[in-house]
mmCIF file of C-alpha atoms in Angstrom:
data_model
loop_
_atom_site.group_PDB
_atom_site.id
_atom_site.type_symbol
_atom_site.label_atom_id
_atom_site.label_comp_id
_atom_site.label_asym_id
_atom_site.label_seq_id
_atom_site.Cartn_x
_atom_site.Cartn_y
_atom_site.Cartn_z
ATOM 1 C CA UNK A 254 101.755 106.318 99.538
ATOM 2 C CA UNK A 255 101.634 102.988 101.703
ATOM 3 C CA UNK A 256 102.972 102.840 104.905
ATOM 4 C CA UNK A 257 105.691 100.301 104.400
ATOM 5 C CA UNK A 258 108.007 98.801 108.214
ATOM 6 C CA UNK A 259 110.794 100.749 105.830
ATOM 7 C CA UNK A 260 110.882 100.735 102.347
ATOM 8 C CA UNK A 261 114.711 101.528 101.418
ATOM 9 C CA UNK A 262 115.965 102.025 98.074
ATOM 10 C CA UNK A 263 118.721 99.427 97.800
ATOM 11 C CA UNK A 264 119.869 96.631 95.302
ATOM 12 C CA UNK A 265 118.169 93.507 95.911
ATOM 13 C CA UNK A 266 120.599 90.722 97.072
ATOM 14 C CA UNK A 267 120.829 87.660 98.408
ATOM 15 C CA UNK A 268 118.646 86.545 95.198
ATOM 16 C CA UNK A 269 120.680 84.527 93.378
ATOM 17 C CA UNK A 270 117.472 82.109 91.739
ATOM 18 C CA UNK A 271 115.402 85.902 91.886
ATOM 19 C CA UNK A 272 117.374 88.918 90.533
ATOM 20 C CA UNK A 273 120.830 89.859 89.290
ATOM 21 C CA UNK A 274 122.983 91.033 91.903
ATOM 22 C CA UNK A 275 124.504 94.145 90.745
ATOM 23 C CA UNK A 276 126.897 96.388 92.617
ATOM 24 C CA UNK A 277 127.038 100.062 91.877
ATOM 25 C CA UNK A 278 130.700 100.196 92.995
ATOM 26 C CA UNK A 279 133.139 102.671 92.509
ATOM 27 C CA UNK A 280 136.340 100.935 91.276
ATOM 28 C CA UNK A 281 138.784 101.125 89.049
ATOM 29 C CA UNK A 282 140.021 98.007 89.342
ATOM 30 C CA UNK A 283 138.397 94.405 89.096
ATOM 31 C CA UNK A 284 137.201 93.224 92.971
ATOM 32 C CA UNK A 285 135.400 89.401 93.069
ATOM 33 C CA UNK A 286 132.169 89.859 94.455
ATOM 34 C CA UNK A 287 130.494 87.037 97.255
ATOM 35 C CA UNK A 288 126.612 86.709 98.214
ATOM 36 C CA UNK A 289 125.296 83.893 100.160
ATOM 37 C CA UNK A 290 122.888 82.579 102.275
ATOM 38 C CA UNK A 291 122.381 79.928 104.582
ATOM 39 C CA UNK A 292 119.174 79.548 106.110
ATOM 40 C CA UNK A 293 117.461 76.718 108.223
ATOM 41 C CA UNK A 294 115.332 75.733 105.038
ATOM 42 C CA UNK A 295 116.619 72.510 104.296
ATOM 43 C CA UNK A 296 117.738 72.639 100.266
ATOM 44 C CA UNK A 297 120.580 73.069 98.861
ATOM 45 C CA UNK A 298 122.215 76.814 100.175
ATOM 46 C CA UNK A 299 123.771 79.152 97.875
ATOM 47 C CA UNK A 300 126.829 81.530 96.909
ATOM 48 C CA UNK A 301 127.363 83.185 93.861
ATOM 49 C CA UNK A 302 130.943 84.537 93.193
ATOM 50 C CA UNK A 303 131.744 86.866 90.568
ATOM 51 C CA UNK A 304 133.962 89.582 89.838
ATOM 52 C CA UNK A 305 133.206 93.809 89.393
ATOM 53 C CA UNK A 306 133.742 95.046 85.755
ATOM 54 C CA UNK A 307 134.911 98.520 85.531
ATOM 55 C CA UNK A 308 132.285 101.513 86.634
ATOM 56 C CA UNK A 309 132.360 102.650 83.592
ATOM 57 C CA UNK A 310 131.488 99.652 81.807
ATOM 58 C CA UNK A 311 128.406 98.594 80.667
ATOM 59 C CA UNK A 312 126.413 95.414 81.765
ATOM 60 C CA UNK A 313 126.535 93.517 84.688
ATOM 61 C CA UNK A 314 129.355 91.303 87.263
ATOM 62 C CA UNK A 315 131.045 88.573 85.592
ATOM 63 C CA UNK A 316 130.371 85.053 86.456
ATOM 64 C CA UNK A 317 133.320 83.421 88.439
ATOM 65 C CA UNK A 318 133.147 79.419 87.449
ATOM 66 C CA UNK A 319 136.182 78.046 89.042
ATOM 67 C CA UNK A 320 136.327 79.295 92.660
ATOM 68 C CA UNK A 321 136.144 76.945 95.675
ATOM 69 C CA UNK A 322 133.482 76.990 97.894
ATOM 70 C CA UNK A 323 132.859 75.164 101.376
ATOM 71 C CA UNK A 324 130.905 76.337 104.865
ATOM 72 C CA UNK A 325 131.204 75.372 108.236
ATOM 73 C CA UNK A 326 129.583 75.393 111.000
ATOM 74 C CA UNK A 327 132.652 74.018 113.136
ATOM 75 C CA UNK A 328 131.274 70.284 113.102
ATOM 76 C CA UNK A 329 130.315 69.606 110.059
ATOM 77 C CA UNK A 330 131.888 70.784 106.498
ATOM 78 C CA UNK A 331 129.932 71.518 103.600
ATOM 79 C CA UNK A 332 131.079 71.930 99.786
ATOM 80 C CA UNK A 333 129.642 73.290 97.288
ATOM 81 C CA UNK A 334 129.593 72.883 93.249
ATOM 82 C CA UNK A 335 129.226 75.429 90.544
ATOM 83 C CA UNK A 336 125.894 75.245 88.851
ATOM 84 C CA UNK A 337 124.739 71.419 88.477
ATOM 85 C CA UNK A 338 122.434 71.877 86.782
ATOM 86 C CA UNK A 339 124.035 73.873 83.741
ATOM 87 C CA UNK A 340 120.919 76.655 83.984
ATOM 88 C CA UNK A 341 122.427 79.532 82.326
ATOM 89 C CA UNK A 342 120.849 81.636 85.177
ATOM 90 C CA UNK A 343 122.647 80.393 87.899
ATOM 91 C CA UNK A 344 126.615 81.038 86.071
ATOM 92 C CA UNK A 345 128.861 81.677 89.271
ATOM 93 C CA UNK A 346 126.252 80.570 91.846
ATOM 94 C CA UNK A 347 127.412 77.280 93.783
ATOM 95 C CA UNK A 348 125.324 75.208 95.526
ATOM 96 C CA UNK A 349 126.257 72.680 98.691
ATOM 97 C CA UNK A 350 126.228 69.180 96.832
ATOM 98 C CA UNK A 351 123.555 67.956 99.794
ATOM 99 C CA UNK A 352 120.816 70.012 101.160
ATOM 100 C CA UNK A 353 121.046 71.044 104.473
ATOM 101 C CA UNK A 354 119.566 73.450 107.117
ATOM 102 C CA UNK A 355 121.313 75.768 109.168
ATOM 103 C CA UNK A 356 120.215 75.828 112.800
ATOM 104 C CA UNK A 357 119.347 78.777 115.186
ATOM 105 C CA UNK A 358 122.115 79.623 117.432
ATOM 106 C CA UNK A 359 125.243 78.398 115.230
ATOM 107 C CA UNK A 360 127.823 80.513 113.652
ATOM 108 C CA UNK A 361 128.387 79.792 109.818
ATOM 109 C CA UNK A 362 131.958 80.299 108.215
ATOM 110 C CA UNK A 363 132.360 80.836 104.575
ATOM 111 C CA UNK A 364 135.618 79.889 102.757
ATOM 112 C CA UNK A 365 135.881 81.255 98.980
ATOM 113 C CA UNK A 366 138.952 80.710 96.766
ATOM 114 C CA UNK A 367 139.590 82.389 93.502
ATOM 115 C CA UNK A 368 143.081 82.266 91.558
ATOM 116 C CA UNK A 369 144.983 81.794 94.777
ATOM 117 C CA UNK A 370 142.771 83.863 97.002
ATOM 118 C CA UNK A 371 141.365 82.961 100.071
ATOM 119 C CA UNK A 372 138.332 84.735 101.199
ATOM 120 C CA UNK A 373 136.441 83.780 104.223
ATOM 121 C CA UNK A 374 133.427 85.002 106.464
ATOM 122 C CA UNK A 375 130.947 84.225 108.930
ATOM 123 C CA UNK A 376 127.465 84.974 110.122
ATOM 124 C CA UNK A 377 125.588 84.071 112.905
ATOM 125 C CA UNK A 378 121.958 82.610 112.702
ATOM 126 C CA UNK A 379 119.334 83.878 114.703
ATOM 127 C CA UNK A 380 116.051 83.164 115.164
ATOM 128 C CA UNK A 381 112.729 84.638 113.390
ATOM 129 C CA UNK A 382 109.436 85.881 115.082
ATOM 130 C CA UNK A 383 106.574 84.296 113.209
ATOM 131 C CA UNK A 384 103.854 86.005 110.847
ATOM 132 C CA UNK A 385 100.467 85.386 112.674
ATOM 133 C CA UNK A 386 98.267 86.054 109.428
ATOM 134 C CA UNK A 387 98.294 87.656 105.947
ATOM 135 C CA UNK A 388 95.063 89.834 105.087
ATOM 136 C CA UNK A 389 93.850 91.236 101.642
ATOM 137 C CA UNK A 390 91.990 94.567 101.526
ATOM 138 C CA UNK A 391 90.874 97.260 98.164
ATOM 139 C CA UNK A 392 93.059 100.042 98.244
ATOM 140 C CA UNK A 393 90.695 102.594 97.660
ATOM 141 C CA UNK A 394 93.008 105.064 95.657
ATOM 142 C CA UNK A 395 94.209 102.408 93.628
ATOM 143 C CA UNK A 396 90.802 101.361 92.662
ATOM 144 C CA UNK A 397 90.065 104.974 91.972
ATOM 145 C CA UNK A 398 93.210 105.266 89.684
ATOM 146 C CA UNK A 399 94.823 101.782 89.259
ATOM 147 C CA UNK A 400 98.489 101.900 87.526
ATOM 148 C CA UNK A 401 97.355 98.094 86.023
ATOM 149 C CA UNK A 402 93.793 97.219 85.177
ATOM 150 C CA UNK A 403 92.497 95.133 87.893
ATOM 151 C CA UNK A 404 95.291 95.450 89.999
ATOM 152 C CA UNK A 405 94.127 97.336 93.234
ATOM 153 C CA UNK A 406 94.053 94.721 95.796
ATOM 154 C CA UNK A 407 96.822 95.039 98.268
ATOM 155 C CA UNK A 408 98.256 92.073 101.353
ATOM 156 C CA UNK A 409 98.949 92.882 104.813
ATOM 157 C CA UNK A 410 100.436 90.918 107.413
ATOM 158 C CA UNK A 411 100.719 90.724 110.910
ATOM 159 C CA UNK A 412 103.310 89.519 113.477
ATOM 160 C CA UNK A 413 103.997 89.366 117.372
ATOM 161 C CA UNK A 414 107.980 91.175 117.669
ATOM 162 C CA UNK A 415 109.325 90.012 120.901
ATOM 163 C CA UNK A 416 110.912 93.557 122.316
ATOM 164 C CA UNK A 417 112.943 91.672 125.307
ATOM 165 C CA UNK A 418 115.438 90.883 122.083
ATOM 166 C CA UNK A 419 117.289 93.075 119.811
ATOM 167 C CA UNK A 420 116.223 91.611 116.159
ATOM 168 C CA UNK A 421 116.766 92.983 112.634
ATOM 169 C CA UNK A 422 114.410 91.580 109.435
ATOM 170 C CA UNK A 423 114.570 91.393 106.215
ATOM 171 C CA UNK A 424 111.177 90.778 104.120
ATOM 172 C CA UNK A 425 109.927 89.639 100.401
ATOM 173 C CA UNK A 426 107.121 89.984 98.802
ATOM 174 C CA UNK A 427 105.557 87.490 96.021
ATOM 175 C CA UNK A 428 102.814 87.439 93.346
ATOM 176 C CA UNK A 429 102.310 83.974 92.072
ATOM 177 C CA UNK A 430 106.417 83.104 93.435
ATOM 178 C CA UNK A 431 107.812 85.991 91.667
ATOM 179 C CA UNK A 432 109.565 88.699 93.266
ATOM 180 C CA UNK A 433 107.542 92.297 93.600
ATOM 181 C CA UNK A 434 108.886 95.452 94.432
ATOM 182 C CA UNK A 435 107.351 98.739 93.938
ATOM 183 C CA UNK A 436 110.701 99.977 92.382
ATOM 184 C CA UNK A 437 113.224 97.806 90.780
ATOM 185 C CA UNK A 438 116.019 99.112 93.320
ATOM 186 C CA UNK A 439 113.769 98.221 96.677
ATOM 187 C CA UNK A 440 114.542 96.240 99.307
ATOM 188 C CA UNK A 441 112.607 96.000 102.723
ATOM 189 C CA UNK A 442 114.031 95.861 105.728
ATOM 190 C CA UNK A 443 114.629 96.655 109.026
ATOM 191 C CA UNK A 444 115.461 96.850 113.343
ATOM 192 C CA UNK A 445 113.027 96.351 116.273
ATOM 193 C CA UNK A 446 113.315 99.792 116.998
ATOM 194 C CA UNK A 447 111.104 100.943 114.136
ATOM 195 C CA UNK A 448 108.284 97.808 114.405
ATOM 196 C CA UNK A 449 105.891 98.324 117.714
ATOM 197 C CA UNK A 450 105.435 94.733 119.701
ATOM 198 C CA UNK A 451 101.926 93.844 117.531
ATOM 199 C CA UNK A 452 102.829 94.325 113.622
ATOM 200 C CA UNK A 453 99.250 94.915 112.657
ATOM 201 C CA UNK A 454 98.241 95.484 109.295
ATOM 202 C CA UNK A 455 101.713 96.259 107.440
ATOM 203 C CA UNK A 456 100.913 96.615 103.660
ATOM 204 C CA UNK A 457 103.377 94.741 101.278
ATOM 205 C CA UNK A 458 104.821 95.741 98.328
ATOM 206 C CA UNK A 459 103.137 96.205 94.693
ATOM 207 C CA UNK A 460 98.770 95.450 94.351
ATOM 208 C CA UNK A 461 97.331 92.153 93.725
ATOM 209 C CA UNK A 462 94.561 90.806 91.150
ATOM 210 C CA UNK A 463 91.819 88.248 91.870
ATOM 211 C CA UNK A 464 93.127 85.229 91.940
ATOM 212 C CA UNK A 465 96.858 86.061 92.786
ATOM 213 C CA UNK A 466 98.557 84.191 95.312
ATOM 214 C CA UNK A 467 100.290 86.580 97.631
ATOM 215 C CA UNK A 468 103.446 85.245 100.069
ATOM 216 C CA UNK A 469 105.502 87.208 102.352
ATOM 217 C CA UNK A 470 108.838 85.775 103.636
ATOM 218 C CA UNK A 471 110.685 87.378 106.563
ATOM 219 C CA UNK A 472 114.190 86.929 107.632
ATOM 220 C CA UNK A 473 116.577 87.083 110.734
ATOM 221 C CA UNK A 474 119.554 89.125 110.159
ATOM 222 C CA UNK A 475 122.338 89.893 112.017
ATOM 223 C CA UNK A 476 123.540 93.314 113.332
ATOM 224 C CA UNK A 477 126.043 93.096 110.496
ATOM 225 C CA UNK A 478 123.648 92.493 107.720
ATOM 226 C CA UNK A 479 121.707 95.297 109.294
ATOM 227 C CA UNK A 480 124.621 97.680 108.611
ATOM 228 C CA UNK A 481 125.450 96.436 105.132
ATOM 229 C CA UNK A 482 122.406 96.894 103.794
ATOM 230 C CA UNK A 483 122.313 100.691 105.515
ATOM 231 C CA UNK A 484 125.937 101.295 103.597
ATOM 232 C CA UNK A 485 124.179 100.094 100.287
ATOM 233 C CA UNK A 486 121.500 102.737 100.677
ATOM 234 C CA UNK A 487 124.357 105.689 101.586
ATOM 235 C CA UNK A 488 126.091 104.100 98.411
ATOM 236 C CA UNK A 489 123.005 104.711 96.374
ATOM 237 C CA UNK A 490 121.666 108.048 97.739
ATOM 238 C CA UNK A 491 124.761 109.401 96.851
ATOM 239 C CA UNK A 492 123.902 111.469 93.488
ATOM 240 C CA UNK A 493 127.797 111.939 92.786
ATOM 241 C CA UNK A 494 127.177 115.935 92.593
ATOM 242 C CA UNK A 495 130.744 118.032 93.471
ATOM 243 C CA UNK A 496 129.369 118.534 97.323
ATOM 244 C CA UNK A 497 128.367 115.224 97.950
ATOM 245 C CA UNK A 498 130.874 112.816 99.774
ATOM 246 C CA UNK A 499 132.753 109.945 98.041
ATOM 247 C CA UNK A 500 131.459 107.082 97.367
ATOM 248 C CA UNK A 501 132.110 104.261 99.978
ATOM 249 C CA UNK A 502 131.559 100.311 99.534
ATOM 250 C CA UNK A 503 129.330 99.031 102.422
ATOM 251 C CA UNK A 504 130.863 97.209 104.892
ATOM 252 C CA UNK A 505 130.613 93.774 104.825
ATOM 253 C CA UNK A 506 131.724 90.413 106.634
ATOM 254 C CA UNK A 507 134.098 89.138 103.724
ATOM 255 C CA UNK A 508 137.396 89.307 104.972
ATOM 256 C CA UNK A 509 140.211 89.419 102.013
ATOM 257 C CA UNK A 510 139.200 91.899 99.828
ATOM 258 C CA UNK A 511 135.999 91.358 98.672
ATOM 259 C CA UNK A 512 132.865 92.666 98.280
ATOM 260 C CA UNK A 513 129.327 91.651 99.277
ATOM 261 C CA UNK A 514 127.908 89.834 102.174
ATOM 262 C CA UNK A 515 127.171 86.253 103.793
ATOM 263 C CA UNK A 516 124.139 85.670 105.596
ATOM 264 C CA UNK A 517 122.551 83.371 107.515
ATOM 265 C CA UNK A 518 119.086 83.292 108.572
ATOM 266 C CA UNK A 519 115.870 82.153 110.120
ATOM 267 C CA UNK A 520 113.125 82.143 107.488
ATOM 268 C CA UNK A 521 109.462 82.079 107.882
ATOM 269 C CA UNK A 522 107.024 82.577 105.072
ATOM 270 C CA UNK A 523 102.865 83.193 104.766
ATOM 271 C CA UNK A 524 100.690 82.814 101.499
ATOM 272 C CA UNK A 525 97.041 83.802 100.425
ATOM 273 C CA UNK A 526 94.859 83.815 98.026
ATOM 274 C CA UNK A 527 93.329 86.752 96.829
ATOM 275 C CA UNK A 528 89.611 86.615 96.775
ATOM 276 C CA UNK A 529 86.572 88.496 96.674
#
């Protein structure tokens, strides 16, 4: 198996325009649900609200279309707008009705309101260490015994990770600007205390073909984010048995009773072409 920074088995969020967020949560009752990101990539940021169906119920959240949405940074206010562009896709994801970036050292505050709720959190945005170089090799047991004909090239990337700073990442992987994972629940992630000062050689997830454009994006994330994500993957290694412990939603940042997480983060992003 590859030798991944940390490849965690966790639902993929903070994807809105990627993959369906979908919480595993254990509820009886209906919760509203809030992912978002803000990141100093000037567009148009994102939140999607929507609200938990029962755990017993089949299919996914359901879209929430008539919340109100705004962040802050304390100077300047920014609202946002439910779907403007009608794409079926994007039902409950708002987006701020002018693109902006977030900047490094500012603390973002999100405001929600649903049906006379008020739900509100905040995240502070840090900065990113930079990916030096992205580097395609043949992964010799894949081109032995490839799982997709032709598929057996694989991307690795290498960064500088300052250690005088305590820093927490989250990474993606693309083929051709879709999403890869090497399972459908993966997500990558992780602290400085796991990544040596010289990231040399990391293999990404899933294998290339000729001719594939590869791209690895890595974000900041706060301590908070850090631990969210960790309570996702206690929430989903739990396998419900009569000794295991109850289920517990992660912690998150959303104050008022929801569920999910805001983010804000420094993003920095690498592409190659796969080639002989």
């Amino acid at each position: 198996m590859k030798k991944y920074i940390i490849a965690i088995i966790a639902i993929v969020v903070f994807t809105a325009c990627e993959e369906t967020v979908q919480l595993d949560l254990k509820e009886s009752e209906s919760v509203v649900i809030i992912d978002g990101l803000v990141s100093d990539q000037f567009k148009n940021q994102y939140v999607k609200v929507s609200r938990s169906i029962d755990f017993y119920a089949e299919g996914t959240s359901k879209a929430i279309t008539n919340a109100t949405v705004s962040v802050t940074d304390g100077a300047t206010t920014y609202n946002y707008i439910h779907n403007p562009t009608l794409d079926s896709d994007n039902d409950g994801v708002y987006f701020s009705t002018v693109p902006f970036s977030g900047e490094v050292g500012k603390t973002y505050q999100l405001t929600v309101q649903v049906d006379g709720s008020t739900y509100t959190a905040e995240d502070n945005l840090y900065p990113v260490t930079a990916i030096d170089s992205l580097t395609v090799i043949v992964n010799e047991d894949e081109f032995d015994e490839p799982e997709r004909k032709n598929y057996f090239y694989e991307i690795l990337f290498y960064a500088h990770e300052p250690q005088e700073t305590k820093d927490f990442y989250l990474f993606k992987f693309y083929r051709n600007d879709t999403l890869v994972l090497d399972s459908p629940t993966d997500i990558y992630f992780s602290n400085d205390d796991l990544l040596a000062e010289e990231i040399n050689g990391i293999p990404t997830a899933s294998f290339y073909k000729l001719g594939d454009i590869g791209k690895v994006e890595m974000y900041s994330i706060s301590n908070a984010g850090f631990i969210y994500y960790n309570d996702l993957i206690t929430l989903l290694q739990s396998d419900g048995g009569m000794f295991g412990s109850p289920p517990v939603n992660p912690r998150t940042n959303i104050e008022g009773g929801a569920l999910g997480f805001f983010q804000a983060s420094s993003v920095v992003s690498e592409s190659i072409k796969v080639e002989e």
